[in-house]
Each structure stands twice: as structure tokens, then as C-alpha cells.
């Protein structure tokens, strides 16, 4: 990927990231747990997997947002208490993305994994985000579910272990009412 094609909001911020991705004619929106190291110049392993999943499932563009925009490679290092202004800003950016007619999001990949249960505010954010997506009438997908019923996180390790490689991953519809 050419670095100039990557959009990141905000730019050059090691503490938070609201949005990462690449514009396309048909776009996938992935909702993860928290951002790690990917930015406007370099994708990390998980964002590269998301880009590939998008391509293999009929999307030439992709966006990655998270339940919590605080950057950390380890979910256990997320704040114990919610930062309400930061989480509200995250939802506002999601709403803008979903309502912007220049974006052509056709599928939403839920991919936050089991660490959603580590913090009450993460579960609350998941519900708020799901409500926004439902209001936008976009279909929800996952690549599979954990034993606890959460959508798999698309790390290379998970994708290789459970699917035999990213080229074998296909989106599956997900219904959160049937957990």
C-alpha cells in the first residue's frame, strides 16, 4: 500500500486514533477494540489483515474504528475508567462516517474479541456503535465467534490458527441478539 493512500485521524498521534483506512468504491467498516500501532504511514499486522479481508470480500476500500480510541498494543492497558469526552468524540466520528454520502460503506465487520468484557465501558460502547450501525441499516458481519460469543479479532495469529490463513477468511452474518 502506498502510504499516501492511508487516511488516519488524527495524524501523528501516539495516544489515540479514531479512524484509519482507505477510500474505495465499495467500503468495509471494521470495528475493533482499540488501536495499536498503525498510522498514516504504516499499517500494523491487524490492519493489513483487515485490508485483505475487505479485498477478498468484494470491497476496494476499508475503514477501521474501535470501541475505544486509546492506542495500546495490549487491551489490558486500556484505561480502567471511561474517558467520556474521548468516547463521545469517537461516536461522533463514526456517525459522520456513516452519514457522509462520499463514503460507500456496504458491510460492517465486528471484530473486537473477548477483551470487550474487560471494561464495562467497552461493552457500553459496543452497544452504542451497534445502534448507530443498525440505524444506518448496514449489515453486520464477523469472521467467526469466540466461545464467549464475541466476534473474533482478526489478528494474524487468530486468522492463521482458526482459518488456515487470511485467504480463507470469509465474512459471516452476525446477530447479537442470538448470543
Tab-separated table of N, CA and C in Angstrom:
chain	number	residue	atom	x	y	z
A	1	UNK	N	0.846	-1.185	0.000
A	1	UNK	CA	0.000	0.000	0.000
A	1	UNK	C	0.883	1.238	0.000
A	2	UNK	N	0.560	2.204	-0.814
A	2	UNK	CA	1.266	3.476	-0.849
A	2	UNK	C	0.836	4.292	0.363
A	3	UNK	N	1.792	4.777	1.189
A	3	UNK	CA	1.414	5.494	2.412
A	3	UNK	C	0.439	6.645	2.192
A	4	UNK	N	0.522	7.354	1.070
A	4	UNK	CA	-0.377	8.491	0.855
A	4	UNK	C	-1.829	8.067	0.706
A	5	UNK	N	-2.073	6.779	0.472
A	5	UNK	CA	-3.441	6.294	0.356
A	5	UNK	C	-4.094	6.083	1.720
A	6	UNK	N	-3.308	5.996	2.766
A	6	UNK	CA	-3.841	5.729	4.099
A	6	UNK	C	-4.348	7.028	4.716
A	7	UNK	N	-5.577	6.983	5.195
A	7	UNK	CA	-6.155	8.115	5.915
A	7	UNK	C	-6.138	7.759	7.400
A	8	UNK	N	-5.692	8.683	8.225
A	8	UNK	CA	-5.634	8.456	9.662
A	8	UNK	C	-6.105	9.701	10.386
A	9	UNK	N	-6.956	9.511	11.377
A	9	UNK	CA	-7.480	10.630	12.163
A	9	UNK	C	-7.317	10.309	13.642
A	10	UNK	N	-6.564	11.124	14.368
A	10	UNK	CA	-5.739	12.245	13.920
A	10	UNK	C	-4.404	11.750	13.368
A	11	UNK	N	-3.706	12.648	12.708
A	11	UNK	CA	-2.379	12.340	12.180
A	11	UNK	C	-1.346	12.405	13.304
A	12	UNK	N	-0.371	11.555	13.208
A	12	UNK	CA	0.809	11.583	14.087
A	12	UNK	C	0.463	11.719	15.570
A	13	UNK	N	-0.495	10.934	16.035
A	13	UNK	CA	-0.876	10.975	17.440
A	13	UNK	C	-0.610	9.600	18.058
A	14	UNK	N	0.403	9.500	18.917
A	14	UNK	CA	0.732	8.189	19.506
A	14	UNK	C	-0.222	7.751	20.618
A	15	UNK	N	-1.147	8.625	21.025
A	15	UNK	CA	-2.026	8.302	22.155
A	15	UNK	C	-3.431	7.877	21.759
A	16	UNK	N	-3.887	8.315	20.576
A	16	UNK	CA	-5.256	7.958	20.169
A	16	UNK	C	-5.352	7.873	18.648
A	17	UNK	N	-6.355	7.110	18.213
A	17	UNK	CA	-6.686	7.048	16.783
A	17	UNK	C	-8.164	6.740	16.681
A	18	UNK	N	-8.856	7.589	15.936
A	18	UNK	CA	-10.287	7.396	15.736
A	18	UNK	C	-10.598	6.610	14.471
A	19	UNK	N	-9.840	6.863	13.421
A	19	UNK	CA	-10.178	6.298	12.122
A	19	UNK	C	-8.912	6.044	11.320
A	20	UNK	N	-8.894	4.909	10.640
A	20	UNK	CA	-7.795	4.543	9.758
A	20	UNK	C	-8.401	3.853	8.560
A	21	UNK	N	-7.874	4.090	7.385
A	21	UNK	CA	-8.391	3.349	6.241
A	21	UNK	C	-8.037	3.925	4.905
A	22	UNK	N	-8.771	3.442	3.926
A	22	UNK	CA	-8.525	3.794	2.540
A	22	UNK	C	-9.859	3.888	1.813
A	23	UNK	N	-10.086	4.979	1.150
A	23	UNK	CA	-11.318	5.217	0.389
A	23	UNK	C	-11.435	4.218	-0.752
A	24	UNK	N	-12.657	3.828	-1.046
A	24	UNK	CA	-12.910	2.935	-2.160
A	24	UNK	C	-14.294	3.168	-2.731
A	25	UNK	N	-14.632	2.412	-3.750
A	25	UNK	CA	-15.970	2.487	-4.330
A	25	UNK	C	-16.963	1.644	-3.538
A	26	UNK	N	-16.473	0.571	-2.936
A	26	UNK	CA	-17.259	-0.285	-2.045
A	26	UNK	C	-16.386	-0.467	-0.805
A	27	UNK	N	-16.900	-0.027	0.356
A	27	UNK	CA	-16.060	0.021	1.550
A	27	UNK	C	-16.558	-0.907	2.656
A	28	UNK	N	-15.603	-1.467	3.378
A	28	UNK	CA	-15.849	-2.268	4.571
A	28	UNK	C	-15.478	-1.408	5.775
A	29	UNK	N	-16.314	-1.395	6.784
A	29	UNK	CA	-16.004	-0.738	8.046
A	29	UNK	C	-15.785	-1.826	9.085
A	30	UNK	N	-14.593	-1.862	9.669
A	30	UNK	CA	-14.277	-2.817	10.722
A	30	UNK	C	-14.307	-2.101	12.064
A	31	UNK	N	-14.913	-2.744	13.063
A	31	UNK	CA	-14.979	-2.191	14.411
A	31	UNK	C	-14.188	-3.112	15.336
A	32	UNK	N	-13.004	-2.639	15.723
A	32	UNK	CA	-12.141	-3.398	16.616
A	32	UNK	C	-12.302	-2.944	18.057
A	33	UNK	N	-11.370	-3.345	18.887
A	33	UNK	CA	-11.426	-2.990	20.306
A	33	UNK	C	-10.689	-1.681	20.573
A	34	UNK	N	-9.401	-1.639	20.179
A	34	UNK	CA	-8.584	-0.453	20.407
A	34	UNK	C	-7.470	-0.404	19.359
A	35	UNK	N	-7.024	0.790	19.019
A	35	UNK	CA	-5.952	0.903	18.024
A	35	UNK	C	-4.594	0.539	18.615
A	36	UNK	N	-3.744	0.007	17.765
A	36	UNK	CA	-2.394	-0.323	18.186
A	36	UNK	C	-1.416	0.637	17.511
A	37	UNK	N	-0.634	0.159	16.560
A	37	UNK	CA	0.455	0.974	16.018
A	37	UNK	C	0.221	1.528	14.618
A	38	UNK	N	-0.772	1.042	13.905
A	38	UNK	CA	-0.987	1.510	12.524
A	38	UNK	C	-1.262	3.010	12.506
A	39	UNK	N	-0.734	3.654	11.471
A	39	UNK	CA	-0.943	5.095	11.325
A	39	UNK	C	-0.947	5.476	9.845
A	40	UNK	N	-0.800	6.759	9.572
A	40	UNK	CA	-0.887	7.264	8.201
A	40	UNK	C	0.253	6.808	7.297
A	41	UNK	N	1.327	6.265	7.875
A	41	UNK	CA	2.452	5.828	7.042
A	41	UNK	C	2.658	4.323	7.033
A	42	UNK	N	2.169	3.622	8.063
A	42	UNK	CA	2.457	2.201	8.181
A	42	UNK	C	1.266	1.457	8.766
A	43	UNK	N	0.887	0.380	8.120
A	43	UNK	CA	-0.149	-0.489	8.672
A	43	UNK	C	0.504	-1.505	9.597
A	44	UNK	N	-0.228	-1.928	10.630
A	44	UNK	CA	0.258	-2.989	11.506
A	44	UNK	C	-0.325	-4.315	11.011
A	45	UNK	N	0.079	-5.446	11.612
A	45	UNK	CA	-0.417	-6.742	11.117
A	45	UNK	C	-1.940	-6.857	11.073
A	46	UNK	N	-2.636	-6.371	12.097
A	46	UNK	CA	-4.096	-6.485	12.113
A	46	UNK	C	-4.728	-5.637	11.020
A	47	UNK	N	-4.268	-4.416	10.817
A	47	UNK	CA	-4.868	-3.574	9.770
A	47	UNK	C	-4.574	-4.137	8.380
A	48	UNK	N	-3.420	-4.801	8.216
A	48	UNK	CA	-3.145	-5.454	6.924
A	48	UNK	C	-4.125	-6.615	6.694
A	49	UNK	N	-4.445	-7.356	7.758
A	49	UNK	CA	-5.425	-8.448	7.644
A	49	UNK	C	-6.792	-7.873	7.286
A	50	UNK	N	-7.184	-6.779	7.914
A	50	UNK	CA	-8.483	-6.162	7.611
A	50	UNK	C	-8.529	-5.698	6.163
A	51	UNK	N	-7.450	-5.107	5.689
A	51	UNK	CA	-7.401	-4.680	4.292
A	51	UNK	C	-7.585	-5.881	3.357
A	52	UNK	N	-6.947	-6.995	3.675
A	52	UNK	CA	-7.054	-8.195	2.848
A	52	UNK	C	-8.464	-8.790	2.918
A	53	UNK	N	-9.051	-8.813	4.130
A	53	UNK	CA	-10.423	-9.318	4.281
A	53	UNK	C	-11.371	-8.476	3.432
A	54	UNK	N	-11.181	-7.173	3.452
A	54	UNK	CA	-12.019	-6.287	2.627
A	54	UNK	C	-11.888	-6.667	1.155
A	55	UNK	N	-10.664	-6.764	0.672
A	55	UNK	CA	-10.426	-7.097	-0.734
A	55	UNK	C	-11.045	-8.439	-1.109
A	56	UNK	N	-10.865	-9.441	-0.247
A	56	UNK	CA	-11.366	-10.790	-0.541
A	56	UNK	C	-12.877	-10.910	-0.410
A	57	UNK	N	-13.514	-9.882	0.121
A	57	UNK	CA	-14.967	-9.903	0.296
A	57	UNK	C	-15.651	-8.786	-0.481
A	58	UNK	N	-15.042	-8.418	-1.615
A	58	UNK	CA	-15.689	-7.510	-2.561
A	58	UNK	C	-15.591	-6.034	-2.265
A	59	UNK	N	-14.673	-5.624	-1.384
A	59	UNK	CA	-14.529	-4.205	-1.046
A	59	UNK	C	-13.150	-3.701	-1.466
A	60	UNK	N	-13.129	-2.581	-2.159
A	60	UNK	CA	-11.846	-1.999	-2.554
A	60	UNK	C	-11.401	-0.882	-1.617
A	61	UNK	N	-12.208	-0.576	-0.617
A	61	UNK	CA	-11.860	0.392	0.416
A	61	UNK	C	-12.193	-0.190	1.774
A	62	UNK	N	-11.571	0.348	2.799
A	62	UNK	CA	-11.815	-0.159	4.143
A	62	UNK	C	-11.543	0.933	5.168
A	63	UNK	N	-12.229	0.815	6.285
A	63	UNK	CA	-12.073	1.741	7.401
A	63	UNK	C	-11.996	0.923	8.675
A	64	UNK	N	-11.183	1.380	9.603
A	64	UNK	CA	-11.059	0.725	10.892
A	64	UNK	C	-11.303	1.747	11.991
A	65	UNK	N	-12.293	1.443	12.809
A	65	UNK	CA	-12.578	2.226	14.013
A	65	UNK	C	-12.557	1.236	15.176
A	66	UNK	N	-12.621	1.771	16.381
A	66	UNK	CA	-12.539	0.921	17.558
A	66	UNK	C	-13.547	1.348	18.609
A	67	UNK	N	-13.833	0.434	19.520
A	67	UNK	CA	-14.728	0.756	20.625
A	67	UNK	C	-14.114	1.849	21.490
A	68	UNK	N	-12.802	1.809	21.632
A	68	UNK	CA	-12.070	2.812	22.407
A	68	UNK	C	-10.894	3.306	21.558
A	69	UNK	N	-10.741	4.619	21.372
A	69	UNK	CA	-9.685	5.130	20.503
A	69	UNK	C	-8.309	5.263	21.162
A	70	UNK	N	-8.157	4.807	22.404
A	70	UNK	CA	-6.867	4.894	23.094
A	70	UNK	C	-5.913	3.845	22.515
A	71	UNK	N	-4.735	4.298	22.085
A	71	UNK	CA	-3.751	3.389	21.495
A	71	UNK	C	-3.014	2.595	22.574
A	72	UNK	N	-2.981	1.295	22.394
A	72	UNK	CA	-2.145	0.414	23.190
A	72	UNK	C	-2.115	-0.952	22.514
A	73	UNK	N	-0.938	-1.564	22.427
A	73	UNK	CA	-0.896	-2.912	21.838
A	73	UNK	C	-1.562	-3.962	22.736
A	74	UNK	N	-1.733	-3.653	24.019
A	74	UNK	CA	-2.303	-4.597	24.974
A	74	UNK	C	-3.626	-4.080	25.537
A	75	UNK	N	-4.740	-4.747	25.248
A	75	UNK	CA	-6.037	-4.298	25.781
A	75	UNK	C	-6.050	-4.157	27.306
A	76	UNK	N	-5.250	-4.949	28.013
A	76	UNK	CA	-5.218	-4.845	29.476
A	76	UNK	C	-4.724	-3.475	29.936
A	77	UNK	N	-4.043	-2.735	29.044
A	77	UNK	CA	-3.535	-1.410	29.389
A	77	UNK	C	-4.511	-0.281	29.067
A	78	UNK	N	-5.704	-0.618	28.608
A	78	UNK	CA	-6.715	0.411	28.387
A	78	UNK	C	-7.102	1.026	29.731
A	79	UNK	N	-7.541	2.286	29.711
A	79	UNK	CA	-7.928	2.923	30.976
A	79	UNK	C	-9.008	2.109	31.700
A	80	UNK	N	-8.889	2.071	33.013
A	80	UNK	CA	-9.885	1.343	33.813
A	80	UNK	C	-11.214	2.098	33.850
A	81	UNK	N	-11.144	3.416	33.755
A	81	UNK	CA	-12.355	4.240	33.765
A	81	UNK	C	-12.512	4.885	32.397
A	82	UNK	N	-13.755	5.059	32.012
A	82	UNK	CA	-14.003	5.632	30.688
A	82	UNK	C	-13.660	7.122	30.649
A	83	UNK	N	-13.160	7.522	29.497
A	83	UNK	CA	-12.899	8.923	29.205
A	83	UNK	C	-14.083	9.370	28.352
A	84	UNK	N	-15.108	9.895	29.008
A	84	UNK	CA	-16.367	10.195	28.326
A	84	UNK	C	-16.200	11.121	27.128
A	85	UNK	N	-15.453	12.246	27.222
A	85	UNK	CA	-15.296	13.113	26.044
A	85	UNK	C	-14.646	12.391	24.856
A	86	UNK	N	-13.658	11.538	25.133
A	86	UNK	CA	-12.978	10.812	24.062
A	86	UNK	C	-13.921	9.799	23.409
A	87	UNK	N	-14.703	9.100	24.213
A	87	UNK	CA	-15.641	8.113	23.674
A	87	UNK	C	-16.779	8.787	22.903
A	88	UNK	N	-17.226	9.940	23.378
A	88	UNK	CA	-18.252	10.696	22.640
A	88	UNK	C	-17.718	11.179	21.299
A	89	UNK	N	-16.468	11.622	21.278
A	89	UNK	CA	-15.854	12.057	20.020
A	89	UNK	C	-15.739	10.879	19.050
A	90	UNK	N	-15.434	9.702	19.568
A	90	UNK	CA	-15.349	8.502	18.747
A	90	UNK	C	-16.696	8.211	18.074
A	91	UNK	N	-17.780	8.301	18.838
A	91	UNK	CA	-19.118	8.054	18.296
A	91	UNK	C	-19.484	9.138	17.274
A	92	UNK	N	-19.115	10.364	17.552
A	92	UNK	CA	-19.392	11.456	16.612
A	92	UNK	C	-18.694	11.208	15.272
A	93	UNK	N	-17.454	10.761	15.310
A	93	UNK	CA	-16.713	10.480	14.076
A	93	UNK	C	-17.343	9.302	13.345
A	94	UNK	N	-17.777	8.279	14.077
A	94	UNK	CA	-18.473	7.155	13.457
A	94	UNK	C	-19.741	7.634	12.758
A	95	UNK	N	-20.511	8.445	13.438
A	95	UNK	CA	-21.754	8.957	12.866
A	95	UNK	C	-21.483	9.771	11.597
A	96	UNK	N	-20.448	10.589	11.634
A	96	UNK	CA	-20.088	11.379	10.448
A	96	UNK	C	-19.699	10.467	9.291
A	97	UNK	N	-18.930	9.426	9.587
A	97	UNK	CA	-18.511	8.482	8.555
A	97	UNK	C	-19.727	7.790	7.943
A	98	UNK	N	-20.638	7.338	8.789
A	98	UNK	CA	-21.814	6.612	8.303
A	98	UNK	C	-22.770	7.499	7.506
A	99	UNK	N	-22.788	8.777	7.819
A	99	UNK	CA	-23.730	9.692	7.163
A	99	UNK	C	-23.115	10.519	6.045
A	100	UNK	N	-21.846	10.335	5.770
A	100	UNK	CA	-21.167	11.078	4.713
A	100	UNK	C	-21.467	10.405	3.368
A	101	UNK	N	-22.151	11.115	2.460
A	101	UNK	CA	-22.505	10.490	1.176
A	101	UNK	C	-21.302	10.156	0.290
A	102	UNK	N	-20.130	10.674	0.599
A	102	UNK	CA	-18.952	10.334	-0.207
A	102	UNK	C	-18.388	8.965	0.170
A	103	UNK	N	-18.875	8.391	1.260
A	103	UNK	CA	-18.430	7.054	1.654
A	103	UNK	C	-19.454	6.029	1.209
A	104	UNK	N	-18.955	4.871	0.826
A	104	UNK	CA	-19.812	3.814	0.295
A	104	UNK	C	-19.649	2.545	1.127
A	105	UNK	N	-19.892	2.670	2.412
A	105	UNK	CA	-19.769	1.515	3.303
A	105	UNK	C	-20.932	0.570	3.023
A	106	UNK	N	-20.588	-0.671	2.697
A	106	UNK	CA	-21.630	-1.651	2.389
A	106	UNK	C	-21.666	-2.796	3.385
A	107	UNK	N	-20.586	-2.943	4.175
A	107	UNK	CA	-20.503	-4.038	5.135
A	107	UNK	C	-19.793	-3.536	6.381
A	108	UNK	N	-20.205	-4.072	7.543
A	108	UNK	CA	-19.546	-3.746	8.792
A	108	UNK	C	-19.041	-5.043	9.417
A	109	UNK	N	-17.750	-5.080	9.653
A	109	UNK	CA	-17.096	-6.227	10.268
A	109	UNK	C	-16.907	-5.951	11.752
A	110	UNK	N	-17.604	-6.678	12.586
A	110	UNK	CA	-17.427	-6.582	14.034
A	110	UNK	C	-16.271	-7.503	14.400
A	111	UNK	N	-15.270	-6.961	15.103
A	111	UNK	CA	-14.057	-7.762	15.326
A	111	UNK	C	-13.317	-7.348	16.601
A	112	UNK	N	-14.040	-7.236	17.707
A	112	UNK	CA	-13.395	-6.735	18.922
A	112	UNK	C	-12.917	-7.813	19.887
A	113	UNK	N	-13.282	-9.052	19.710
A	113	UNK	CA	-12.765	-10.126	20.549
A	113	UNK	C	-13.304	-10.126	21.977
A	114	UNK	N	-12.734	-10.995	22.798
A	114	UNK	CA	-13.231	-11.198	24.160
A	114	UNK	C	-12.841	-10.116	25.145
A	115	UNK	N	-11.821	-9.316	24.841
A	115	UNK	CA	-11.408	-8.279	25.793
A	115	UNK	C	-12.469	-7.190	25.968
A	116	UNK	N	-13.531	-7.240	25.195
A	116	UNK	CA	-14.635	-6.299	25.371
A	116	UNK	C	-15.209	-6.406	26.783
A	117	UNK	N	-15.092	-7.573	27.380
A	117	UNK	CA	-15.633	-7.781	28.725
A	117	UNK	C	-14.697	-7.296	29.835
A	118	UNK	N	-13.504	-6.838	29.461
A	118	UNK	CA	-12.538	-6.385	30.470
A	118	UNK	C	-12.940	-5.071	31.141
A	119	UNK	N	-13.690	-4.258	30.420
A	119	UNK	CA	-14.100	-2.948	30.935
A	119	UNK	C	-15.574	-2.743	30.591
A	120	UNK	N	-16.348	-2.337	31.574
A	120	UNK	CA	-17.782	-2.117	31.360
A	120	UNK	C	-18.026	-1.108	30.241
A	121	UNK	N	-17.204	-0.049	30.178
A	121	UNK	CA	-17.424	0.965	29.149
A	121	UNK	C	-17.205	0.426	27.744
A	122	UNK	N	-16.392	-0.613	27.583
A	122	UNK	CA	-16.204	-1.200	26.251
A	122	UNK	C	-17.489	-1.886	25.788
A	123	UNK	N	-18.139	-2.607	26.690
A	123	UNK	CA	-19.417	-3.241	26.348
A	123	UNK	C	-20.474	-2.188	26.034
A	124	UNK	N	-20.473	-1.084	26.793
A	124	UNK	CA	-21.409	0.017	26.519
A	124	UNK	C	-21.141	0.628	25.145
A	125	UNK	N	-19.872	0.830	24.832
A	125	UNK	CA	-19.507	1.401	23.524
A	125	UNK	C	-19.929	0.475	22.394
A	126	UNK	N	-19.752	-0.824	22.598
A	126	UNK	CA	-20.169	-1.778	21.561
A	126	UNK	C	-21.657	-1.625	21.269
A	127	UNK	N	-22.451	-1.481	22.305
A	127	UNK	CA	-23.892	-1.347	22.108
A	127	UNK	C	-24.239	-0.036	21.413
A	128	UNK	N	-23.596	1.051	21.797
A	128	UNK	CA	-23.841	2.350	21.153
A	128	UNK	C	-23.469	2.284	19.677
A	129	UNK	N	-22.328	1.689	19.378
A	129	UNK	CA	-21.872	1.576	17.986
A	129	UNK	C	-22.809	0.680	17.186
A	130	UNK	N	-23.230	-0.433	17.772
A	130	UNK	CA	-24.177	-1.308	17.078
A	130	UNK	C	-25.488	-0.577	16.791
A	131	UNK	N	-25.933	0.255	17.709
A	131	UNK	CA	-27.151	1.049	17.479
A	131	UNK	C	-26.960	2.015	16.317
A	132	UNK	N	-25.795	2.661	16.239
A	132	UNK	CA	-25.505	3.586	15.129
A	132	UNK	C	-25.527	2.844	13.791
A	133	UNK	N	-24.928	1.680	13.766
A	133	UNK	CA	-24.851	0.899	12.522
A	133	UNK	C	-26.229	0.380	12.126
A	134	UNK	N	-27.012	-0.046	13.108
A	134	UNK	CA	-28.370	-0.512	12.838
A	134	UNK	C	-29.224	0.629	12.284
A	135	UNK	N	-29.066	1.813	12.854
A	135	UNK	CA	-29.792	2.986	12.361
A	135	UNK	C	-29.418	3.285	10.913
A	136	UNK	N	-28.158	3.081	10.570
A	136	UNK	CA	-27.692	3.305	9.193
A	136	UNK	C	-28.092	2.157	8.261
A	137	UNK	N	-28.707	1.129	8.812
A	137	UNK	CA	-29.209	-0.031	8.060
A	137	UNK	C	-28.094	-0.739	7.277
A	138	UNK	N	-26.974	-0.927	7.949
A	138	UNK	CA	-25.860	-1.648	7.344
A	138	UNK	C	-25.788	-3.060	7.905
A	139	UNK	N	-25.454	-4.031	7.067
A	139	UNK	CA	-25.373	-5.413	7.543
A	139	UNK	C	-24.130	-5.634	8.406
A	140	UNK	N	-24.299	-6.434	9.463
A	140	UNK	CA	-23.220	-6.758	10.387
A	140	UNK	C	-22.643	-8.124	10.059
A	141	UNK	N	-21.314	-8.200	10.087
A	141	UNK	CA	-20.607	-9.442	9.806
A	141	UNK	C	-19.526	-9.666	10.859
A	142	UNK	N	-19.025	-10.892	10.889
A	142	UNK	CA	-17.849	-11.238	11.671
A	142	UNK	C	-17.091	-12.278	10.859
A	143	UNK	N	-15.920	-12.662	11.337
A	143	UNK	CA	-15.200	-13.751	10.669
A	143	UNK	C	-15.421	-15.058	11.423
A	144	UNK	N	-16.044	-14.964	12.568
A	144	UNK	CA	-16.346	-16.102	13.431
A	144	UNK	C	-16.579	-15.592	14.834
A	145	UNK	N	-17.053	-16.484	15.704
A	145	UNK	CA	-17.319	-16.097	17.089
A	145	UNK	C	-16.448	-16.907	18.048
A	146	UNK	N	-16.077	-16.247	19.138
A	146	UNK	CA	-15.334	-16.928	20.198
A	146	UNK	C	-16.294	-17.815	20.987
A	147	UNK	N	-15.757	-18.611	21.888
A	147	UNK	CA	-16.601	-19.451	22.741
A	147	UNK	C	-17.530	-18.615	23.607
A	148	UNK	N	-17.132	-17.370	23.886
A	148	UNK	CA	-17.970	-16.477	24.691
A	148	UNK	C	-18.998	-15.723	23.842
A	149	UNK	N	-18.988	-15.959	22.524
A	149	UNK	CA	-19.968	-15.334	21.645
A	149	UNK	C	-19.574	-13.979	21.094
A	150	UNK	N	-18.332	-13.566	21.309
A	150	UNK	CA	-17.854	-12.292	20.765
A	150	UNK	C	-17.255	-12.498	19.384
A	151	UNK	N	-17.288	-11.463	18.541
A	151	UNK	CA	-16.694	-11.603	17.215
A	151	UNK	C	-15.171	-11.690	17.306
A	152	UNK	N	-14.596	-12.662	16.577
A	152	UNK	CA	-13.142	-12.840	16.555
A	152	UNK	C	-12.428	-11.540	16.211
A	153	UNK	N	-11.293	-11.333	16.844
A	153	UNK	CA	-10.371	-10.260	16.483
A	153	UNK	C	-9.521	-10.792	15.324
A	154	UNK	N	-9.303	-10.001	14.271
A	154	UNK	CA	-8.588	-10.510	13.095
A	154	UNK	C	-7.069	-10.369	13.163
A	155	UNK	N	-6.477	-10.762	14.273
A	155	UNK	CA	-5.014	-10.745	14.334
A	155	UNK	C	-4.482	-11.858	13.442
A	156	UNK	N	-3.269	-11.711	12.932
A	156	UNK	CA	-2.703	-12.789	12.113
A	156	UNK	C	-2.691	-14.136	12.842
A	157	UNK	N	-2.438	-14.120	14.136
A	157	UNK	CA	-2.410	-15.375	14.897
A	157	UNK	C	-3.776	-16.057	14.886
A	158	UNK	N	-4.843	-15.296	15.126
A	158	UNK	CA	-6.205	-15.848	15.116
A	158	UNK	C	-6.567	-16.347	13.720
A	159	UNK	N	-6.282	-15.534	12.727
A	159	UNK	CA	-6.627	-15.885	11.345
A	159	UNK	C	-5.897	-17.162	10.905
A	160	UNK	N	-4.637	-17.294	11.269
A	160	UNK	CA	-3.886	-18.497	10.898
A	160	UNK	C	-4.349	-19.715	11.684
A	161	UNK	N	-4.607	-19.544	12.971
A	161	UNK	CA	-4.994	-20.675	13.821
A	161	UNK	C	-6.380	-21.219	13.491
A	162	UNK	N	-7.346	-20.317	13.336
A	162	UNK	CA	-8.722	-20.760	13.168
A	162	UNK	C	-9.176	-20.903	11.718
A	163	UNK	N	-8.478	-20.260	10.793
A	163	UNK	CA	-8.927	-20.280	9.400
A	163	UNK	C	-7.903	-20.835	8.428
A	164	UNK	N	-6.671	-21.001	8.867
A	164	UNK	CA	-5.639	-21.502	7.967
A	164	UNK	C	-5.087	-20.436	7.047
A	165	UNK	N	-5.210	-19.181	7.429
A	165	UNK	CA	-4.658	-18.071	6.638
A	165	UNK	C	-5.728	-17.089	6.215
A	166	UNK	N	-5.286	-15.863	5.969
A	166	UNK	CA	-6.228	-14.783	5.646
A	166	UNK	C	-6.975	-15.039	4.341
A	167	UNK	N	-6.362	-15.744	3.415
A	167	UNK	CA	-7.025	-16.004	2.129
A	167	UNK	C	-8.230	-16.929	2.270
A	168	UNK	N	-8.401	-17.565	3.428
A	168	UNK	CA	-9.537	-18.462	3.645
A	168	UNK	C	-10.643	-17.830	4.487
A	169	UNK	N	-10.461	-16.581	4.882
A	169	UNK	CA	-11.446	-15.890	5.720
A	169	UNK	C	-12.594	-15.373	4.865
A	170	UNK	N	-13.803	-15.643	5.289
A	170	UNK	CA	-14.995	-15.113	4.630
A	170	UNK	C	-15.898	-14.492	5.688
A	171	UNK	N	-16.570	-13.454	5.315
A	171	UNK	CA	-17.474	-12.788	6.243
A	171	UNK	C	-18.710	-13.646	6.477
A	172	UNK	N	-19.164	-13.646	7.727
A	172	UNK	CA	-20.384	-14.351	8.110
A	172	UNK	C	-21.298	-13.361	8.808
A	173	UNK	N	-22.561	-13.423	8.474
A	173	UNK	CA	-23.506	-12.526	9.141
A	173	UNK	C	-23.509	-12.826	10.636
A	174	UNK	N	-23.693	-11.765	11.423
A	174	UNK	CA	-23.728	-11.906	12.871
A	174	UNK	C	-24.973	-11.242	13.410
A	175	UNK	N	-25.590	-11.895	14.369
A	175	UNK	CA	-26.769	-11.357	15.039
A	175	UNK	C	-26.459	-11.349	16.528
A	176	UNK	N	-26.407	-10.182	17.112
A	176	UNK	CA	-26.041	-10.064	18.517
A	176	UNK	C	-27.172	-10.415	19.464
A	177	UNK	N	-28.362	-10.579	18.962
A	177	UNK	CA	-29.484	-10.987	19.803
A	177	UNK	C	-29.436	-12.468	20.096
A	178	UNK	N	-28.697	-13.220	19.276
A	178	UNK	CA	-28.589	-14.671	19.451
A	178	UNK	C	-27.218	-15.029	19.990
A	179	UNK	N	-26.856	-14.496	21.114
A	179	UNK	CA	-25.552	-14.776	21.717
A	179	UNK	C	-25.717	-15.967	22.566
